């Protein structure tokens, strides 16, 4: 039975392929996958999914392991075992908005009360503001959240930032950096219990790779 690893498409796809390859797992077919979403290579099966769908692939037992950002794991309600912080694919979570909104973040929580916030990460956004004692209105959007302040829909956004180019292009600035993000190796907890001997090599090789071994 192959070891099944779920990998995210999009922004972090290439970084994930570098981790797979650097860890000594077969990556050639994966690099040439084109639009194939399931790639079998040797003892491994790779499933490519949208980052936000990776927790479902894990929870439904379709994948034993996955590489995914902690932005996704923290937003998800799915129970996953985090095994390794790869330190790769570094980004950060931030509140961003038009420069004028920054003033509301300088005082006590009260100026934040009633703030309207757009995010793909509704649960994390709510938790972040709650931790500051601020009650805000979070509007869930599936993407292009940077549009929302420009359209007057919200005061600010809570989003992942990598280069900052998307914010700059939309006239937004980082108001508060809240959490660091990197790719994590996660596992289905049942697979860990039942199939550890099969998974051990993959997990150890990722650990060796990220530790520079
Ligand atoms: C994220 C985020 C920003 C962008 C930030 O979207 O929501 O839009 O990346 O990256 P930057 O700081 O390098 O400009 P992502 O591409 O992950 O997904 P989406 O386009 O599907 O929302």
Tab-separated table of C-alpha atoms and ligand atoms in Angstrom:
chain	number	residue	atom	x	y	z
A	1	UNK	CA	0.000	0.000	0.000
A	2	UNK	CA	1.540	3.344	-1.005
A	3	UNK	CA	2.144	6.188	1.428
A	4	UNK	CA	-0.374	8.844	0.423
A	5	UNK	CA	0.741	12.466	0.737
A	6	UNK	CA	-1.554	15.418	0.045
A	7	UNK	CA	0.108	18.521	-1.354
A	8	UNK	CA	-1.350	21.984	-1.886
A	9	UNK	CA	-1.685	23.541	-5.313
A	10	UNK	CA	-1.130	27.268	-5.851
A	11	UNK	CA	1.435	29.546	-4.250
A	12	UNK	CA	3.273	26.941	-2.155
A	13	UNK	CA	3.165	24.072	-4.656
A	14	UNK	CA	6.756	24.480	-5.867
A	15	UNK	CA	8.105	24.806	-2.322
A	16	UNK	CA	6.329	21.548	-1.441
A	17	UNK	CA	7.852	19.802	-4.463
A	18	UNK	CA	11.286	21.019	-3.317
A	19	UNK	CA	10.667	19.497	0.131
A	20	UNK	CA	9.522	16.197	-1.386
A	21	UNK	CA	12.503	16.061	-3.726
A	22	UNK	CA	14.998	17.238	-1.110
A	23	UNK	CA	13.734	14.541	1.256
A	24	UNK	CA	14.543	11.867	-1.317
A	25	UNK	CA	10.986	10.962	-2.233
A	26	UNK	CA	10.244	10.558	-5.931
A	27	UNK	CA	9.322	13.906	-7.469
A	28	UNK	CA	9.872	13.611	-11.224
A	29	UNK	CA	6.336	12.520	-12.122
A	30	UNK	CA	4.995	15.098	-9.685
A	31	UNK	CA	6.912	17.890	-11.423
A	32	UNK	CA	5.479	16.725	-14.758
A	33	UNK	CA	1.972	16.179	-13.404
A	34	UNK	CA	0.378	18.864	-15.581
A	35	UNK	CA	-3.255	18.937	-14.555
A	36	UNK	CA	-3.217	15.453	-13.015
A	37	UNK	CA	-4.339	15.589	-9.414
A	38	UNK	CA	-3.262	12.086	-8.423
A	39	UNK	CA	0.292	10.986	-9.126
A	40	UNK	CA	1.599	7.505	-8.385
A	41	UNK	CA	5.346	7.147	-8.194
A	42	UNK	CA	7.065	4.148	-6.627
A	43	UNK	CA	5.937	3.650	-3.048
A	44	UNK	CA	4.163	7.007	-2.980
A	45	UNK	CA	0.863	8.430	-4.104
A	46	UNK	CA	0.545	12.214	-4.181
A	47	UNK	CA	-2.805	13.963	-4.146
A	48	UNK	CA	-2.881	17.607	-5.193
A	49	UNK	CA	-5.634	19.714	-3.671
A	50	UNK	CA	-6.511	23.305	-2.895
A	51	UNK	CA	-4.802	24.291	0.378
A	52	UNK	CA	-8.129	24.742	2.165
A	53	UNK	CA	-9.186	21.225	1.106
A	54	UNK	CA	-6.107	19.498	2.540
A	55	UNK	CA	-7.708	19.080	6.016
A	56	UNK	CA	-10.651	17.268	4.397
A	57	UNK	CA	-8.316	14.935	2.506
A	58	UNK	CA	-6.642	14.129	5.823
A	59	UNK	CA	-9.814	13.790	7.895
A	60	UNK	CA	-11.509	11.546	5.344
A	61	UNK	CA	-8.512	9.199	5.421
A	62	UNK	CA	-7.678	9.881	1.765
A	63	UNK	CA	-4.161	10.957	2.703
A	64	UNK	CA	-1.822	9.722	5.448
A	65	UNK	CA	0.380	12.804	5.430
A	66	UNK	CA	0.230	16.319	4.033
A	67	UNK	CA	2.299	19.436	3.667
A	68	UNK	CA	0.208	22.472	4.487
A	69	UNK	CA	0.589	25.914	6.039
A	70	UNK	CA	-0.408	26.501	9.656
A	71	UNK	CA	-2.732	29.191	8.305
A	72	UNK	CA	-4.833	26.321	6.922
A	73	UNK	CA	-4.530	24.002	9.928
A	74	UNK	CA	-5.458	26.776	12.359
A	75	UNK	CA	-8.468	27.830	10.339
A	76	UNK	CA	-9.667	24.235	10.006
A	77	UNK	CA	-11.739	22.405	12.601
A	78	UNK	CA	-10.200	19.095	11.553
A	79	UNK	CA	-7.950	17.278	13.988
A	80	UNK	CA	-4.508	16.774	12.460
A	81	UNK	CA	-1.255	15.751	14.084
A	82	UNK	CA	1.461	18.293	13.334
A	83	UNK	CA	4.758	16.420	13.029
A	84	UNK	CA	7.293	18.877	11.630
A	85	UNK	CA	7.594	22.607	11.052
A	86	UNK	CA	9.559	22.646	7.785
A	87	UNK	CA	10.427	26.346	8.125
A	88	UNK	CA	9.771	26.602	4.372
A	89	UNK	CA	7.139	28.678	2.615
A	90	UNK	CA	7.371	31.458	5.163
A	91	UNK	CA	4.555	34.016	5.220
A	92	UNK	CA	2.709	35.851	7.961
A	93	UNK	CA	-0.842	36.635	8.967
A	94	UNK	CA	-1.683	40.288	9.242
A	95	UNK	CA	-4.369	42.843	9.583
A	96	UNK	CA	-4.101	45.236	6.676
A	97	UNK	CA	-6.055	48.209	5.522
A	98	UNK	CA	-5.883	51.728	4.162
A	99	UNK	CA	-3.231	53.752	6.061
A	100	UNK	CA	-5.920	55.688	7.976
A	101	UNK	CA	-7.234	52.561	9.710
A	102	UNK	CA	-3.870	52.066	11.454
A	103	UNK	CA	-4.841	54.785	13.981
A	104	UNK	CA	-7.587	52.546	15.347
A	105	UNK	CA	-4.963	49.979	16.322
A	106	UNK	CA	-2.851	52.299	18.422
A	107	UNK	CA	-5.157	52.810	21.426
A	108	UNK	CA	-7.041	50.503	23.750
A	109	UNK	CA	-9.356	47.824	22.278
A	110	UNK	CA	-12.342	50.184	22.251
A	111	UNK	CA	-11.450	51.871	18.919
A	112	UNK	CA	-11.606	48.411	17.379
A	113	UNK	CA	-15.166	47.721	18.545
A	114	UNK	CA	-17.494	47.274	15.604
A	115	UNK	CA	-14.665	47.210	13.082
A	116	UNK	CA	-15.647	45.436	9.861
A	117	UNK	CA	-13.057	42.861	8.773
A	118	UNK	CA	-12.996	40.783	5.570
A	119	UNK	CA	-11.124	37.480	5.523
A	120	UNK	CA	-10.761	34.027	4.001
A	121	UNK	CA	-9.734	33.078	7.547
A	122	UNK	CA	-12.928	33.918	9.413
A	123	UNK	CA	-12.243	31.763	12.478
A	124	UNK	CA	-8.665	32.992	12.926
A	125	UNK	CA	-9.762	36.596	12.426
A	126	UNK	CA	-12.480	36.280	15.052
A	127	UNK	CA	-10.094	34.589	17.499
A	128	UNK	CA	-7.418	37.250	16.960
A	129	UNK	CA	-9.731	40.170	17.710
A	130	UNK	CA	-11.355	38.322	20.616
A	131	UNK	CA	-7.916	37.824	22.155
A	132	UNK	CA	-7.632	41.632	22.243
A	133	UNK	CA	-11.053	41.969	23.836
A	134	UNK	CA	-12.483	43.522	20.679
A	135	UNK	CA	-15.820	42.511	19.192
A	136	UNK	CA	-15.730	42.960	15.419
A	137	UNK	CA	-17.854	41.981	12.438
A	138	UNK	CA	-16.063	39.424	10.278
A	139	UNK	CA	-17.200	39.076	6.687
A	140	UNK	CA	-16.134	35.821	5.062
A	141	UNK	CA	-14.853	36.049	1.468
A	142	UNK	CA	-13.277	33.214	-0.531
A	143	UNK	CA	-10.606	35.318	-2.222
A	144	UNK	CA	-9.586	38.744	-3.520
A	145	UNK	CA	-10.217	40.094	-0.039
A	146	UNK	CA	-8.045	43.124	-0.868
A	147	UNK	CA	-10.964	44.450	-2.893
A	148	UNK	CA	-13.246	44.774	0.107
A	149	UNK	CA	-11.750	47.903	1.766
A	150	UNK	CA	-11.484	49.673	-1.597
A	151	UNK	CA	-15.178	49.036	-2.195
A	152	UNK	CA	-16.085	50.348	1.256
A	153	UNK	CA	-17.385	46.937	2.311
A	154	UNK	CA	-15.044	46.679	5.319
A	155	UNK	CA	-12.518	48.738	7.292
A	156	UNK	CA	-9.674	46.245	7.031
A	157	UNK	CA	-8.751	42.683	6.096
A	158	UNK	CA	-7.128	39.764	7.898
A	159	UNK	CA	-5.045	37.785	5.431
A	160	UNK	CA	-1.860	35.919	4.666
A	161	UNK	CA	1.017	38.024	3.330
A	162	UNK	CA	4.031	36.700	1.484
A	163	UNK	CA	5.706	39.411	-0.599
A	164	UNK	CA	3.233	42.178	0.252
A	165	UNK	CA	2.789	42.876	-3.483
A	166	UNK	CA	-0.972	42.256	-3.458
A	167	UNK	CA	-1.454	44.683	-0.568
A	168	UNK	CA	0.686	47.373	-2.228
A	169	UNK	CA	-1.109	46.965	-5.540
A	170	UNK	CA	-4.397	47.661	-3.750
A	171	UNK	CA	-3.230	50.626	-1.665
A	172	UNK	CA	-3.230	48.693	1.624
A	173	UNK	CA	-0.590	48.540	4.342
A	174	UNK	CA	0.157	46.025	7.085
A	175	UNK	CA	-1.432	47.420	10.229
A	176	UNK	CA	-0.512	44.581	12.573
A	177	UNK	CA	1.483	41.407	11.971
A	178	UNK	CA	-0.152	38.687	14.047
A	179	UNK	CA	1.342	35.261	13.381
A	180	UNK	CA	4.146	33.571	11.454
A	181	UNK	CA	3.207	30.922	8.892
A	182	UNK	CA	5.250	28.077	7.391
A	183	UNK	CA	4.625	24.700	5.814
A	184	UNK	CA	4.010	21.898	8.296
A	185	UNK	CA	4.098	18.142	7.805
A	186	UNK	CA	0.820	16.905	9.253
A	187	UNK	CA	-0.708	13.461	9.577
A	188	UNK	CA	-4.004	11.778	9.989
A	189	UNK	CA	-3.895	10.696	13.667
A	190	UNK	CA	-5.385	7.251	12.867
A	191	UNK	CA	-2.852	6.627	10.108
A	192	UNK	CA	-0.103	7.462	12.597
A	193	UNK	CA	-1.435	4.806	14.974
A	194	UNK	CA	-2.143	2.144	12.393
A	195	UNK	CA	0.538	2.687	9.756
A	196	UNK	CA	3.476	4.235	11.551
A	197	UNK	CA	5.951	1.652	10.263
A	198	UNK	CA	4.972	2.522	6.678
A	199	UNK	CA	5.101	6.271	7.296
A	200	UNK	CA	8.265	6.401	9.359
A	201	UNK	CA	10.710	6.669	6.421
A	202	UNK	CA	8.813	9.571	4.855
A	203	UNK	CA	8.549	11.454	8.146
A	204	UNK	CA	12.210	10.855	9.059
A	205	UNK	CA	13.417	11.928	5.628
A	206	UNK	CA	11.470	15.210	5.789
A	207	UNK	CA	12.881	15.827	9.277
A	208	UNK	CA	16.437	15.117	8.076
A	209	UNK	CA	15.962	17.408	5.100
A	210	UNK	CA	14.658	20.369	7.076
A	211	UNK	CA	17.361	19.877	9.713
A	212	UNK	CA	19.947	20.058	6.936
A	213	UNK	CA	20.911	16.389	7.243
B	1	LIG	C1	-2.864	35.023	-0.823
B	1	LIG	C2	-3.460	36.189	-0.065
B	1	LIG	C3	-3.114	37.364	-0.930
B	1	LIG	C4	-1.802	36.940	-1.539
B	1	LIG	C5	-0.657	37.534	-0.758
B	1	LIG	O1	-3.760	34.547	-1.749
B	1	LIG	O2	-4.839	36.030	0.141
B	1	LIG	O3	-4.099	37.579	-1.899
B	1	LIG	O4	-1.710	35.519	-1.456
B	1	LIG	O5	0.569	37.262	-1.379
B	1	LIG	P1	1.635	38.407	-1.598
B	1	LIG	O6	1.887	39.028	-0.266
B	1	LIG	O7	2.851	37.704	-2.142
B	1	LIG	O8	1.084	39.390	-2.592
B	1	LIG	P2	-3.468	33.150	-2.434
B	1	LIG	O9	-2.676	33.360	-3.674
B	1	LIG	O10	-2.854	32.213	-1.446
B	1	LIG	O11	-4.868	32.559	-2.750
B	1	LIG	P3	-6.126	33.115	-3.538
B	1	LIG	O12	-5.620	33.959	-4.663
B	1	LIG	O13	-6.786	31.851	-3.962
B	1	LIG	O14	-6.926	33.892	-2.543
